[in-house]
CSV table of N, CA and C in Angstrom, one decimal:
chain,number,residue,atom,x,y,z
A,1,MET,N,10.5,-17.7,-18.4
A,1,MET,CA,9.8,-16.0,-18.3
A,1,MET,C,10.6,-15.1,-19.0
A,2,VAL,N,10.1,-14.2,-19.9
A,2,VAL,CA,10.7,-13.3,-20.7
A,2,VAL,C,10.4,-12.3,-20.1
A,3,MET,N,10.8,-11.5,-19.3
A,3,MET,CA,10.8,-10.1,-18.8
A,3,MET,C,11.5,-9.2,-19.8
A,4,GLU,N,10.5,-8.2,-20.3
A,4,GLU,CA,10.7,-7.3,-21.5
A,4,GLU,C,10.5,-5.9,-20.8
A,5,ARG,N,11.5,-5.0,-20.8
A,5,ARG,CA,11.1,-3.8,-19.9
A,5,ARG,C,10.4,-3.0,-21.3
A,6,ILE,N,9.2,-2.2,-20.7
A,6,ILE,CA,8.3,-1.8,-21.3
A,6,ILE,C,8.9,-0.1,-21.1
A,7,LEU,N,9.2,0.4,-20.2
A,7,LEU,CA,9.4,2.1,-19.7
A,7,LEU,C,10.4,2.0,-18.8
A,8,THR,N,11.3,3.1,-19.1
A,8,THR,CA,11.6,3.9,-18.0
A,8,THR,C,11.6,5.3,-17.9
A,9,GLU,N,11.5,5.6,-16.3
A,9,GLU,CA,11.3,6.9,-16.1
A,9,GLU,C,12.1,7.5,-14.6
A,10,PHE,N,12.9,8.6,-15.0
A,10,PHE,CA,13.6,9.2,-13.9
A,10,PHE,C,13.0,10.4,-13.0
A,11,GLY,N,13.7,10.4,-11.8
A,11,GLY,CA,13.1,11.3,-10.9
A,11,GLY,C,14.5,11.6,-10.1
A,12,MET,N,14.0,12.8,-9.6
A,12,MET,CA,15.0,13.4,-8.4
A,12,MET,C,14.6,13.8,-7.2
A,13,GLY,N,14.7,14.0,-6.1
A,13,GLY,CA,14.2,14.0,-4.9
A,13,GLY,C,15.1,14.7,-3.8
A,14,THR,N,15.0,15.5,-3.0
A,14,THR,CA,15.8,16.2,-2.1
A,14,THR,C,15.3,16.3,-0.4
A,15,SER,N,16.4,16.2,0.5
A,15,SER,CA,16.1,16.5,1.8
A,15,SER,C,16.9,17.6,2.0
A,16,LEU,N,16.1,18.9,2.0
A,16,LEU,CA,16.9,20.1,2.0
A,16,LEU,C,17.8,20.2,3.4
A,17,ARG,N,17.0,19.7,4.8
A,17,ARG,CA,17.6,20.3,5.8
A,17,ARG,C,18.2,19.3,6.8
A,18,ARG,N,17.3,18.5,6.7
A,18,ARG,CA,17.5,16.9,7.5
A,18,ARG,C,18.6,16.2,7.4
A,19,GLY,N,19.1,16.3,6.2
A,19,GLY,CA,19.9,14.8,5.6
A,19,GLY,C,19.5,13.6,5.8
A,20,ASP,N,18.4,13.6,5.3
A,20,ASP,CA,17.3,12.3,5.4
A,20,ASP,C,17.5,11.7,4.0
A,21,TYR,N,18.4,10.7,3.9
A,21,TYR,CA,18.8,10.0,2.6
A,21,TYR,C,17.2,9.2,2.1
A,22,THR,N,16.4,8.5,2.9
A,22,THR,CA,15.4,8.1,2.8
A,22,THR,C,14.0,8.8,2.4
A,23,GLN,N,14.2,9.7,3.0
A,23,GLN,CA,13.2,11.2,2.4
A,23,GLN,C,13.4,11.4,0.8
A,24,ALA,N,14.6,11.7,1.0
A,24,ALA,CA,15.1,12.2,-0.9
A,24,ALA,C,15.1,11.2,-1.7
A,25,ALA,N,15.0,9.8,-1.1
A,25,ALA,CA,14.8,8.7,-2.2
A,25,ALA,C,13.5,8.6,-2.6
A,26,LYS,N,12.5,8.3,-1.6
A,26,LYS,CA,11.4,8.8,-1.7
A,26,LYS,C,10.7,9.5,-2.7
A,27,ARG,N,11.2,11.3,-2.5
A,27,ARG,CA,10.8,11.9,-3.4
A,27,ARG,C,11.1,11.9,-4.7
A,28,ALA,N,12.3,11.1,-4.8
A,28,ALA,CA,12.8,11.1,-6.2
A,28,ALA,C,11.7,9.9,-6.7
A,29,VAL,N,11.5,9.2,-6.1
A,29,VAL,CA,10.7,8.0,-6.6
A,29,VAL,C,9.4,8.7,-7.2
A,30,GLU,N,8.5,9.5,-6.3
A,30,GLU,CA,7.2,10.3,-6.5
A,30,GLU,C,7.4,11.0,-7.6
A,31,ASN,N,8.9,11.7,-7.7
A,31,ASN,CA,9.1,12.6,-8.7
A,31,ASN,C,9.0,11.8,-10.1
A,32,ALA,N,9.4,10.6,-10.3
A,32,ALA,CA,9.3,9.8,-11.1
A,32,ALA,C,7.9,9.3,-11.4
A,33,LEU,N,7.2,9.0,-10.3
A,33,LEU,CA,6.0,8.4,-10.8
A,33,LEU,C,4.6,9.4,-10.9
A,34,TRP,N,5.0,10.3,-10.4
A,34,TRP,CA,3.6,11.5,-10.2
A,34,TRP,C,3.7,12.4,-11.6
A,35,HIS,N,4.6,12.3,-12.3
A,35,HIS,CA,4.5,13.0,-13.7
A,35,HIS,C,4.0,12.3,-14.5
A,36,ASN,N,3.6,11.4,-14.7
A,36,ASN,CA,2.8,10.5,-15.9
A,36,ASN,C,1.7,9.5,-15.3
A,37,SER,N,1.0,9.4,-16.2
A,37,SER,CA,-0.1,8.5,-16.0
A,37,SER,C,0.0,7.3,-17.5
A,38,ILE,N,0.7,6.6,-17.1
A,38,ILE,CA,1.0,5.3,-18.2
A,38,ILE,C,0.0,4.2,-18.0
A,39,ASN,N,-0.8,3.7,-19.1
A,39,ASN,CA,-1.4,3.0,-18.8
A,39,ASN,C,-0.7,1.5,-19.3
A,40,ALA,N,0.8,1.2,-19.1
A,40,ALA,CA,1.2,0.0,-19.7
A,40,ALA,C,0.6,-1.1,-19.4
A,41,ALA,N,0.3,-1.5,-18.0
A,41,ALA,CA,-0.6,-2.8,-17.8
A,41,ALA,C,-1.7,-3.2,-18.7
A,42,GLU,N,-2.5,-2.3,-18.8
A,42,GLU,CA,-4.0,-2.4,-19.2
A,42,GLU,C,-3.9,-2.5,-21.0
A,43,LEU,N,-2.4,-1.7,-21.5
A,43,LEU,CA,-1.8,-2.0,-23.0
A,43,LEU,C,-1.8,-3.2,-23.2
A,44,PHE,N,-1.2,-4.3,-22.7
A,44,PHE,CA,-0.4,-5.3,-22.7
A,44,PHE,C,-1.5,-6.4,-22.1
A,45,GLY,N,-2.8,-6.1,-21.6
A,45,GLY,CA,-3.6,-7.1,-21.1
A,45,GLY,C,-3.1,-8.0,-19.5
A,46,PHE,N,-2.1,-7.0,-18.7
A,46,PHE,CA,-2.0,-7.0,-17.5
A,46,PHE,C,-2.6,-6.5,-16.6
A,47,ASP,N,-2.8,-7.0,-15.3
A,47,ASP,CA,-3.2,-6.4,-14.2
A,47,ASP,C,-2.0,-6.0,-13.7
A,48,LYS,N,-2.2,-4.3,-13.2
A,48,LYS,CA,-1.0,-3.6,-12.5
A,48,LYS,C,-0.2,-4.0,-11.5
A,49,ALA,N,-0.7,-4.9,-10.7
A,49,ALA,CA,0.0,-5.9,-9.8
A,49,ALA,C,1.3,-7.0,-10.7
A,50,ASP,N,1.2,-7.1,-12.1
A,50,ASP,CA,2.0,-7.9,-12.7
A,50,ASP,C,3.2,-6.9,-12.9
A,51,MET,N,3.3,-5.7,-12.4
A,51,MET,CA,4.3,-5.1,-13.0
A,51,MET,C,5.9,-5.6,-12.3
A,52,ALA,N,6.6,-5.5,-12.7
A,52,ALA,CA,7.9,-5.8,-12.3
A,52,ALA,C,9.0,-4.4,-12.2
A,53,ILE,N,9.1,-3.7,-11.2
A,53,ILE,CA,9.4,-2.4,-11.1
A,53,ILE,C,10.9,-2.3,-10.7
A,54,SER,N,11.9,-2.0,-11.3
A,54,SER,CA,13.2,-2.0,-11.1
A,54,SER,C,13.6,-0.7,-10.6
A,55,VAL,N,13.8,-0.4,-9.1
A,55,VAL,CA,14.3,0.9,-8.7
A,55,VAL,C,15.8,0.9,-8.5
A,56,ARG,N,16.3,1.7,-9.2
A,56,ARG,CA,17.8,2.2,-8.8
A,56,ARG,C,17.9,3.7,-8.6
A,57,ILE,N,18.3,3.9,-7.2
A,57,ILE,CA,18.5,5.0,-6.8
A,57,ILE,C,19.9,5.1,-6.4
A,58,ALA,N,20.2,6.4,-6.3
A,58,ALA,CA,21.7,7.0,-6.2
A,58,ALA,C,21.8,8.1,-5.0
A,59,VAL,N,22.5,8.0,-4.1
A,59,VAL,CA,22.7,8.6,-3.1
A,59,VAL,C,24.1,8.8,-2.8
A,60,GLN,N,24.7,9.4,-2.3
A,60,GLN,CA,26.1,9.6,-1.4
A,60,GLN,C,26.1,8.7,-0.1
A,61,ARG,N,25.1,8.3,0.5
A,61,ARG,CA,25.1,7.3,1.5
A,61,ARG,C,24.3,6.4,1.4
A,62,PRO,N,24.6,5.3,0.6
A,62,PRO,CA,23.5,4.0,0.0
A,62,PRO,C,22.8,3.4,1.5
A,63,GLU,N,23.6,3.5,2.4
A,63,GLU,CA,23.8,2.5,3.4
A,63,GLU,C,22.3,3.3,4.6
A,64,LYS,N,22.0,4.5,4.4
A,64,LYS,CA,21.3,5.4,4.9
A,64,LYS,C,19.8,5.0,4.6
A,65,VAL,N,19.6,4.6,3.2
A,65,VAL,CA,18.2,4.7,2.7
A,65,VAL,C,17.8,3.5,3.3
A,66,ASP,N,16.5,3.2,3.6
A,66,ASP,CA,15.3,2.1,4.1
A,66,ASP,C,14.7,1.7,2.7
A,67,ARG,N,15.1,0.7,2.4
A,67,ARG,CA,14.4,0.2,0.9
A,67,ARG,C,13.2,-0.2,1.1
A,68,ALA,N,12.8,-0.7,2.2
A,68,ALA,CA,11.1,-1.0,2.6
A,68,ALA,C,10.5,0.3,2.7
A,69,ALA,N,11.0,1.5,3.2
A,69,ALA,CA,10.1,2.7,3.2
A,69,ALA,C,9.9,2.9,1.7
A,70,VAL,N,11.0,3.0,0.6
A,70,VAL,CA,11.0,3.5,-0.6
A,70,VAL,C,9.8,2.6,-1.4
A,71,ALA,N,10.0,1.2,-1.3
A,71,ALA,CA,9.2,0.2,-1.8
A,71,ALA,C,7.6,0.4,-1.6
A,72,ALA,N,7.4,1.0,-0.4
A,72,ALA,CA,6.2,1.5,-0.1
A,72,ALA,C,5.4,2.6,-0.7
A,73,VAL,N,6.3,3.3,-1.2
A,73,VAL,CA,5.8,4.6,-2.1
A,73,VAL,C,4.9,3.9,-3.2
A,74,PHE,N,5.2,2.6,-3.9
A,74,PHE,CA,4.5,2.1,-5.1
A,74,PHE,C,3.2,1.8,-4.6
A,75,PRO,N,2.0,2.0,-5.7
A,75,PRO,CA,0.7,1.7,-4.9
A,75,PRO,C,0.6,0.5,-5.5
A,76,TYR,N,1.4,0.0,-6.6
A,76,TYR,CA,1.1,-1.6,-7.1
A,76,TYR,C,2.2,-1.9,-7.6
A,77,GLY,N,2.1,-3.1,-8.3
A,77,GLY,CA,3.7,-3.7,-8.8
A,77,GLY,C,4.6,-4.3,-7.6
A,78,ALA,N,5.5,-4.9,-8.1
A,78,ALA,CA,6.6,-5.7,-7.4
A,78,ALA,C,7.7,-4.8,-7.5
A,79,PRO,N,7.9,-3.6,-6.7
A,79,PRO,CA,9.4,-3.2,-6.8
A,79,PRO,C,10.4,-3.6,-6.1
A,80,ARG,N,11.7,-3.7,-6.9
A,80,ARG,CA,12.7,-4.4,-6.3
A,80,ARG,C,13.8,-3.4,-6.2
A,81,VAL,N,14.3,-2.6,-5.2
A,81,VAL,CA,14.9,-1.6,-4.9
A,81,VAL,C,16.3,-1.7,-4.5
A,82,GLU,N,17.3,-1.1,-5.5
A,82,GLU,CA,18.8,-1.0,-5.3
A,82,GLU,C,19.4,0.5,-5.0
A,83,VAL,N,20.2,0.3,-4.1
A,83,VAL,CA,20.4,1.5,-3.9
A,83,VAL,C,22.3,1.7,-4.0
A,84,VAL,N,22.4,2.8,-4.8
A,84,VAL,CA,23.9,2.8,-5.4
A,84,VAL,C,24.4,4.2,-4.8
A,85,GLN,N,25.9,4.1,-4.9
A,85,GLN,CA,26.8,5.4,-4.6
A,85,GLN,C,26.1,6.3,-5.7
A,86,GLY,N,26.1,7.6,-5.5
A,86,GLY,CA,25.8,8.7,-6.7
A,86,GLY,C,25.5,9.7,-5.9
A,87,GLY,N,24.3,10.4,-7.0
A,87,GLY,CA,23.4,11.7,-6.0
A,87,GLY,C,24.6,12.7,-5.7
A,88,LEU,N,24.2,13.5,-4.8
A,88,LEU,CA,24.6,14.6,-4.7
A,88,LEU,C,24.6,15.3,-2.8
A,89,ASP,N,25.6,15.2,-1.8
A,89,ASP,CA,25.5,16.0,-1.0
A,89,ASP,C,25.9,17.2,-1.1
A,90,ILE,N,25.2,18.6,-0.6
A,90,ILE,CA,25.6,19.9,-0.5
A,90,ILE,C,25.9,20.6,0.9
A,91,PRO,N,27.0,20.6,1.2
A,91,PRO,CA,27.2,21.2,2.3
A,91,PRO,C,26.4,22.3,2.8
A,92,ARG,N,25.8,22.9,4.2
A,92,ARG,CA,25.2,23.9,4.6
A,92,ARG,C,26.2,25.0,4.4
A,93,PRO,N,25.4,26.1,3.9
A,93,PRO,CA,26.1,27.3,4.0
A,93,PRO,C,27.1,28.1,5.2
A,94,GLU,N,26.1,27.6,6.1
A,94,GLU,CA,26.9,27.9,7.4
A,94,GLU,C,27.9,26.5,8.0
A,95,GLY,N,27.9,25.9,7.3
A,95,GLY,CA,29.0,24.7,7.5
A,95,GLY,C,28.3,23.7,8.7
A,96,ALA,N,27.2,24.1,9.6
A,96,ALA,CA,26.9,23.3,10.4
A,96,ALA,C,25.6,22.4,10.1
A,97,GLY,N,25.2,21.6,10.8
A,97,GLY,CA,24.2,20.6,10.8
A,97,GLY,C,24.3,19.8,9.6
A,98,HIS,N,23.1,19.4,9.1
A,98,HIS,CA,22.7,18.1,7.9
A,98,HIS,C,23.3,18.7,6.5
A,99,PRO,N,23.9,18.1,5.5
A,99,PRO,CA,24.1,18.6,4.2
A,99,PRO,C,22.8,18.4,3.4
A,100,THR,N,22.3,19.2,2.3
A,100,THR,CA,21.2,19.0,1.4
A,100,THR,C,21.8,17.7,0.7
A,101,VAL,N,20.6,17.0,0.9
A,101,VAL,CA,20.9,15.5,0.0
A,101,VAL,C,20.0,15.5,-1.3
A,102,ILE,N,20.6,15.1,-2.3
A,102,ILE,CA,20.1,14.7,-3.5
A,102,ILE,C,19.8,13.3,-4.1
A,103,ALA,N,19.0,12.9,-4.1
A,103,ALA,CA,18.6,11.6,-4.6
A,103,ALA,C,18.3,11.3,-6.1
A,104,HIS,N,18.8,10.4,-6.8
A,104,HIS,CA,18.3,10.1,-8.3
A,104,HIS,C,17.8,9.1,-8.5
A,105,VAL,N,16.9,8.9,-9.1
A,105,VAL,CA,16.4,7.6,-9.5
A,105,VAL,C,15.8,7.1,-10.9
A,106,ALA,N,16.3,5.9,-11.5
A,106,ALA,CA,15.5,5.5,-12.4
A,106,ALA,C,14.6,3.9,-12.1
A,107,LEU,N,13.6,4.1,-12.6
A,107,LEU,CA,12.6,3.1,-12.4
A,107,LEU,C,12.5,2.4,-14.2
A,108,THR,N,12.3,1.2,-13.9
A,108,THR,CA,12.0,0.3,-15.2
A,108,THR,C,10.9,-0.7,-14.9
A,109,VAL,N,10.2,-0.4,-15.7
A,109,VAL,CA,8.7,-1.2,-15.6
A,109,VAL,C,8.9,-2.3,-16.5
A,110,SER,N,8.8,-3.7,-16.2
A,110,SER,CA,8.7,-4.8,-17.2
A,110,SER,C,7.6,-5.6,-16.8
A,111,PHE,N,7.4,-6.7,-17.9
A,111,PHE,CA,6.4,-7.8,-17.6
A,111,PHE,C,6.9,-9.0,-18.3
A,112,ASP,N,6.2,-10.0,-17.7
A,112,ASP,CA,6.4,-11.6,-18.4
A,112,ASP,C,5.9,-11.5,-19.5
A,113,MET,N,6.4,-11.0,-20.9
A,113,MET,CA,5.7,-10.8,-22.0
A,113,MET,C,5.2,-12.1,-22.7
A,114,GLU,N,5.6,-13.3,-22.1
A,114,GLU,CA,5.1,-15.1,-22.4
A,114,GLU,C,4.0,-14.9,-22.1
A,115,ARG,N,3.3,-14.1,-21.0
A,115,ARG,CA,1.8,-14.5,-20.7
A,115,ARG,C,0.8,-14.1,-22.0
A,116,VAL,N,1.5,-13.1,-22.5
A,116,VAL,CA,0.8,-12.3,-23.5
A,116,VAL,C,0.7,-13.2,-25.1
A,117,ALA,N,1.8,-13.8,-25.2
A,117,ALA,CA,2.1,-14.4,-26.3
A,117,ALA,C,0.9,-15.4,-26.8
């Protein structure tokens, strides 16, 4: 199997008041997905289900992200979700409550190019 990267997209998402790391991560994925319409699968003669999607999310508290909930955002393909230390937490001005959470994401779409050879 020869997995070849076809495209990479980036996104950012936030949870402004609830400190919800999963919600910020899902919004980052949606930000990356919803800003384009790429027909990469059809271009190479694949079905959309054949997309291998590498999802790398950066937040300050990786353990707080529900990977299955993030994977469920994808309408097709096989997402593999990795969460790493990064992103940004911004304390609330009044010093109470949850921080504003900022998540960053990089999505990489690959296909098994031996199938089209």
